PDB file of C-alpha atoms in Angstrom:
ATOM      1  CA  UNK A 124      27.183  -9.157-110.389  1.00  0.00           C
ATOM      2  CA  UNK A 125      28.752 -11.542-108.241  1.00  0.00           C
ATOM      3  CA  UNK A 126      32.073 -10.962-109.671  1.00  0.00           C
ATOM      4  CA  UNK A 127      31.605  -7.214-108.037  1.00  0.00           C
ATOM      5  CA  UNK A 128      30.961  -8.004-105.145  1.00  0.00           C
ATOM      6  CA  UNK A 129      33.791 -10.187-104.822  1.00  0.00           C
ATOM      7  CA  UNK A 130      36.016  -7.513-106.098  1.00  0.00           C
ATOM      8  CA  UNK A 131      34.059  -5.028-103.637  1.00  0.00           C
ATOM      9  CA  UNK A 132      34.497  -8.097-100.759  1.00  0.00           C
ATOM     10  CA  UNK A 133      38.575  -8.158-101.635  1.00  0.00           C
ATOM     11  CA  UNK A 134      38.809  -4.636-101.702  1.00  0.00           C
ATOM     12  CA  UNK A 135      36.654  -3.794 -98.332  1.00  0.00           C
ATOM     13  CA  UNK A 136      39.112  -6.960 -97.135  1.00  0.00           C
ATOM     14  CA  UNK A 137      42.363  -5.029 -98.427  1.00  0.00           C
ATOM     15  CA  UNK A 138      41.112  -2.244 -96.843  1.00  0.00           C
ATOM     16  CA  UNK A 139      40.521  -3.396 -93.570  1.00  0.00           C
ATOM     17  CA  UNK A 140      44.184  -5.058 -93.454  1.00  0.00           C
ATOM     18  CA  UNK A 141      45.517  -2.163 -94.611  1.00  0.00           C
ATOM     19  CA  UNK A 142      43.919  -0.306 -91.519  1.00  0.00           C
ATOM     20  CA  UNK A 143      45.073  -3.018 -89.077  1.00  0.00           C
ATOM     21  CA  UNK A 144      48.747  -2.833 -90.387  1.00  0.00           C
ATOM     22  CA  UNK A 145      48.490   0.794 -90.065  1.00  0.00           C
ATOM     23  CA  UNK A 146      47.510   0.571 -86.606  1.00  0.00           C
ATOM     24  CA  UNK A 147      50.126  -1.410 -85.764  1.00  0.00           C
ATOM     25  CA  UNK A 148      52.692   0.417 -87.217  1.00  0.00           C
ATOM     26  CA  UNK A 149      51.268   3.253 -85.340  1.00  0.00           C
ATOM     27  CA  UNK A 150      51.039   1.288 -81.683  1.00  0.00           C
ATOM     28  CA  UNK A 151      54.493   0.611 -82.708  1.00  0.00           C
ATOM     29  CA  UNK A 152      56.074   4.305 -83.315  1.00  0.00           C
ATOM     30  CA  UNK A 153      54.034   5.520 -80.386  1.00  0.00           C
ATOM     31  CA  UNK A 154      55.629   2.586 -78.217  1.00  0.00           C
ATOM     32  CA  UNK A 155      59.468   3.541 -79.984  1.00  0.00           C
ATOM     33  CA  UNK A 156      58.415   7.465 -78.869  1.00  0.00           C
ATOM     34  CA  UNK A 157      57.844   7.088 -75.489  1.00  0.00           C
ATOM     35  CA  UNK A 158      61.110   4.651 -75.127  1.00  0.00           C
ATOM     36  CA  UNK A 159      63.362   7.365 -76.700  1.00  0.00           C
ATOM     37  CA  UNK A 160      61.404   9.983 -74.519  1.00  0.00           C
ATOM     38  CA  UNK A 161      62.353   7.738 -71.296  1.00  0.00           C
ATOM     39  CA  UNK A 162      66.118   7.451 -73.046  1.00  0.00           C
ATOM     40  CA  UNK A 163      66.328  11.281 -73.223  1.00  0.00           C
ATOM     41  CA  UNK A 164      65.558  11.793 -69.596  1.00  0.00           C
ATOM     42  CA  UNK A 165      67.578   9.071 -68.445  1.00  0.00           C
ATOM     43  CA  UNK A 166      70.836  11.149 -70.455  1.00  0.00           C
ATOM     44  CA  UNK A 167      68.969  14.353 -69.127  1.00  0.00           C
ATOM     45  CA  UNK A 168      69.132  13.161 -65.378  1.00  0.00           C
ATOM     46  CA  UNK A 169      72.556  11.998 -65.838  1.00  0.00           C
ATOM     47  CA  UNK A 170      73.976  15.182 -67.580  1.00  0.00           C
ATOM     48  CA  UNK A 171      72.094  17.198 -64.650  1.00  0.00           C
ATOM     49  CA  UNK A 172      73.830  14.639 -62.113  1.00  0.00           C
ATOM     50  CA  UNK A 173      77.312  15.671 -63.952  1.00  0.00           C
ATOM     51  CA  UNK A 174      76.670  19.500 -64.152  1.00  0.00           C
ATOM     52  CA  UNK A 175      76.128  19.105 -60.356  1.00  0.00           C
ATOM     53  CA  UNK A 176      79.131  16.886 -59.143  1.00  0.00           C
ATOM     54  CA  UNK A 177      81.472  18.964 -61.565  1.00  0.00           C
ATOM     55  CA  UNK A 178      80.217  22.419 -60.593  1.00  0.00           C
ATOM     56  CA  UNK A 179      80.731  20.972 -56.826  1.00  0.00           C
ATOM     57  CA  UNK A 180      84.256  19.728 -57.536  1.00  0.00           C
ATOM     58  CA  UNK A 181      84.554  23.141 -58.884  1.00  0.00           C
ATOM     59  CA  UNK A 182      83.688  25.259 -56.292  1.00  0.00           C
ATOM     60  CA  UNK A 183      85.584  23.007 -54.000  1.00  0.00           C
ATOM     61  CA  UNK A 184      88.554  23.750 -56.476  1.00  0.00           C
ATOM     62  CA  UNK A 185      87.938  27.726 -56.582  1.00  0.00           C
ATOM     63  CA  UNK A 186      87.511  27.451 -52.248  1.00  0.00           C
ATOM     64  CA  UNK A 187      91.330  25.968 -52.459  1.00  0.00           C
ATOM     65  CA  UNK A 188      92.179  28.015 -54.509  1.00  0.00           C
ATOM     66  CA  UNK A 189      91.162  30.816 -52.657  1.00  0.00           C
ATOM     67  CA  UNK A 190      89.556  32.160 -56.463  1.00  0.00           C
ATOM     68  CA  UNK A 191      85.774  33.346 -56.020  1.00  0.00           C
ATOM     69  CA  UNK A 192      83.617  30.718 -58.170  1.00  0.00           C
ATOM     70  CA  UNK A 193      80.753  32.461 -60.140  1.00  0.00           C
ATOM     71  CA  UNK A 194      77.522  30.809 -60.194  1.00  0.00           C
ATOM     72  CA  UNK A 195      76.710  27.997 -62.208  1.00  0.00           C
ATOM     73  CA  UNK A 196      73.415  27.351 -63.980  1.00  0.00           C
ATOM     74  CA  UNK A 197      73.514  25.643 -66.711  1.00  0.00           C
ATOM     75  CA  UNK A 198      76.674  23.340 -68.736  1.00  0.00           C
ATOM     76  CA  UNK A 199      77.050  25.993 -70.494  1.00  0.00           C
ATOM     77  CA  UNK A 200      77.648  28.291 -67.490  1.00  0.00           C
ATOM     78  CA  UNK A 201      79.301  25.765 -66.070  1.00  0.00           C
ATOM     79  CA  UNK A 202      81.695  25.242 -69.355  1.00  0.00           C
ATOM     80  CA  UNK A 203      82.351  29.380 -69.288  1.00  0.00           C
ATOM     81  CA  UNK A 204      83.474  29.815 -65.926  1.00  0.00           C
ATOM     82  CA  UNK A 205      85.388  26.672 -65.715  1.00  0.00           C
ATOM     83  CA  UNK A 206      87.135  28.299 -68.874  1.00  0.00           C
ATOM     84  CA  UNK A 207      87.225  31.299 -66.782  1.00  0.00           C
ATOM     85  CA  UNK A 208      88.881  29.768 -63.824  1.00  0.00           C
ATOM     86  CA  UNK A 209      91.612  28.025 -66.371  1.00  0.00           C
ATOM     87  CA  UNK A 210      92.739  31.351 -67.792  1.00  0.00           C
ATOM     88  CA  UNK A 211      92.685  32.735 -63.831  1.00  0.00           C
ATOM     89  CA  UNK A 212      95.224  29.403 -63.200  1.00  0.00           C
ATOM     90  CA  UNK A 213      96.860  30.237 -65.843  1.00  0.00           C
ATOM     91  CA  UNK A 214      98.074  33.741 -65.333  1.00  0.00           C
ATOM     92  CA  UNK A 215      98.426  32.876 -61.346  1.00  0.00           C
ATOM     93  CA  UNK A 216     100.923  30.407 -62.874  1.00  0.00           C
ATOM     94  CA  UNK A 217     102.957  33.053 -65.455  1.00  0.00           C
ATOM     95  CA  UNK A 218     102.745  35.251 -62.592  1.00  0.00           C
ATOM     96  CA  UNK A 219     104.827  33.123 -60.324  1.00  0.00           C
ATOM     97  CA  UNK A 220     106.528  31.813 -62.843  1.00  0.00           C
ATOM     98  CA  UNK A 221     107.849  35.290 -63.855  1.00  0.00           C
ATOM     99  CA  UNK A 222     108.544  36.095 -60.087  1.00  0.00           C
ATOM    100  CA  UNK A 223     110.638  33.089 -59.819  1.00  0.00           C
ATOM    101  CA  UNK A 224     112.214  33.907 -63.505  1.00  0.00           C
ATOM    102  CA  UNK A 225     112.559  38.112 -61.604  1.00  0.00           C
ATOM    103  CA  UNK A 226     114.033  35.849 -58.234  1.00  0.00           C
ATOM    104  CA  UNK A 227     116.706  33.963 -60.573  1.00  0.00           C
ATOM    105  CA  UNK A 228     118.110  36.851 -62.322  1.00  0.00           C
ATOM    106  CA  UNK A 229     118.053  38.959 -59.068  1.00  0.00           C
ATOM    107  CA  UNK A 230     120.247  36.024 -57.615  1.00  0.00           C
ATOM    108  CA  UNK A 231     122.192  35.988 -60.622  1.00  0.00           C
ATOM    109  CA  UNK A 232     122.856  39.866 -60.915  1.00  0.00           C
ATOM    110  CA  UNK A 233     123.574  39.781 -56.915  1.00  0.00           C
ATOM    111  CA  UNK A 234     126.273  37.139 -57.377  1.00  0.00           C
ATOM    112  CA  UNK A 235     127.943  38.872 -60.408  1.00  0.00           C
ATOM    113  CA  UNK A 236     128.362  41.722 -58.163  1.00  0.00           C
ATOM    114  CA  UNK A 237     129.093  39.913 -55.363  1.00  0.00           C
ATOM    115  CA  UNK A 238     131.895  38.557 -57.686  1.00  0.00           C
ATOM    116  CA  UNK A 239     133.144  42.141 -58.619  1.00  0.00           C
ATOM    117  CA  UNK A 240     133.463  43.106 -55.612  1.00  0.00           C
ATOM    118  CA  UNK A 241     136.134  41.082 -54.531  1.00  0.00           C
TER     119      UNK A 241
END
């Protein structure tokens, strides 16, 4: 009999350190959860903080530009009408750069007849 309730003792003993080591490997996710719940909102705030300075370089950008900036939202937004305003740059640039190309062989063809002429 008494070797039962030694074996019931150790196992009631067992038991209870298995329920303290489970409780602190509980109290220790729940303290690693709210730490990467704080890190999240820190790189939340900051990404917020970056869609705003970026969309306000932007619209400063589109203002010099004298391009009308759409509105901006989200990164995402943000990421589509920056792309937007590129491909905007990028024909203003072909477009001038074919007028000057147009300018050059007008130049050209006006000095070739200038050149026939005398």
């Amino acid at each position: 009999m008494t070797t039962e309730i030694n074996d019931l003792t150790e196992m009631v003993e067992s038991k209870d350190a298995l329920i303290v080591k489970l409780r602190a490997e509980k109290a220790k996710l729940k303290i690693n959860n709210k730490r990467r719940a704080e890190h999240g909102l820190v790189y939340e705030s900051k990404a917020k903080n970056l869609v705003h300075t970026t969309t306000m370089v932007y619209e400063m950008a589109c203002k010099l530009q004298k391009v009308s900036p759409a509105k901006v939202g989200s990164l995402e937004d943000f990421e589509e009408s920056f792309e937007d305003y590129c491909r905007k740059q990028d024909e203003r640039g072909n477009s001038s750069k074919n007028a000057l190309n147009m300018d050059e062989e007008n130049s050209e063809t006006e000095e070739e007849d200038d050149g026939e002429g005398e």
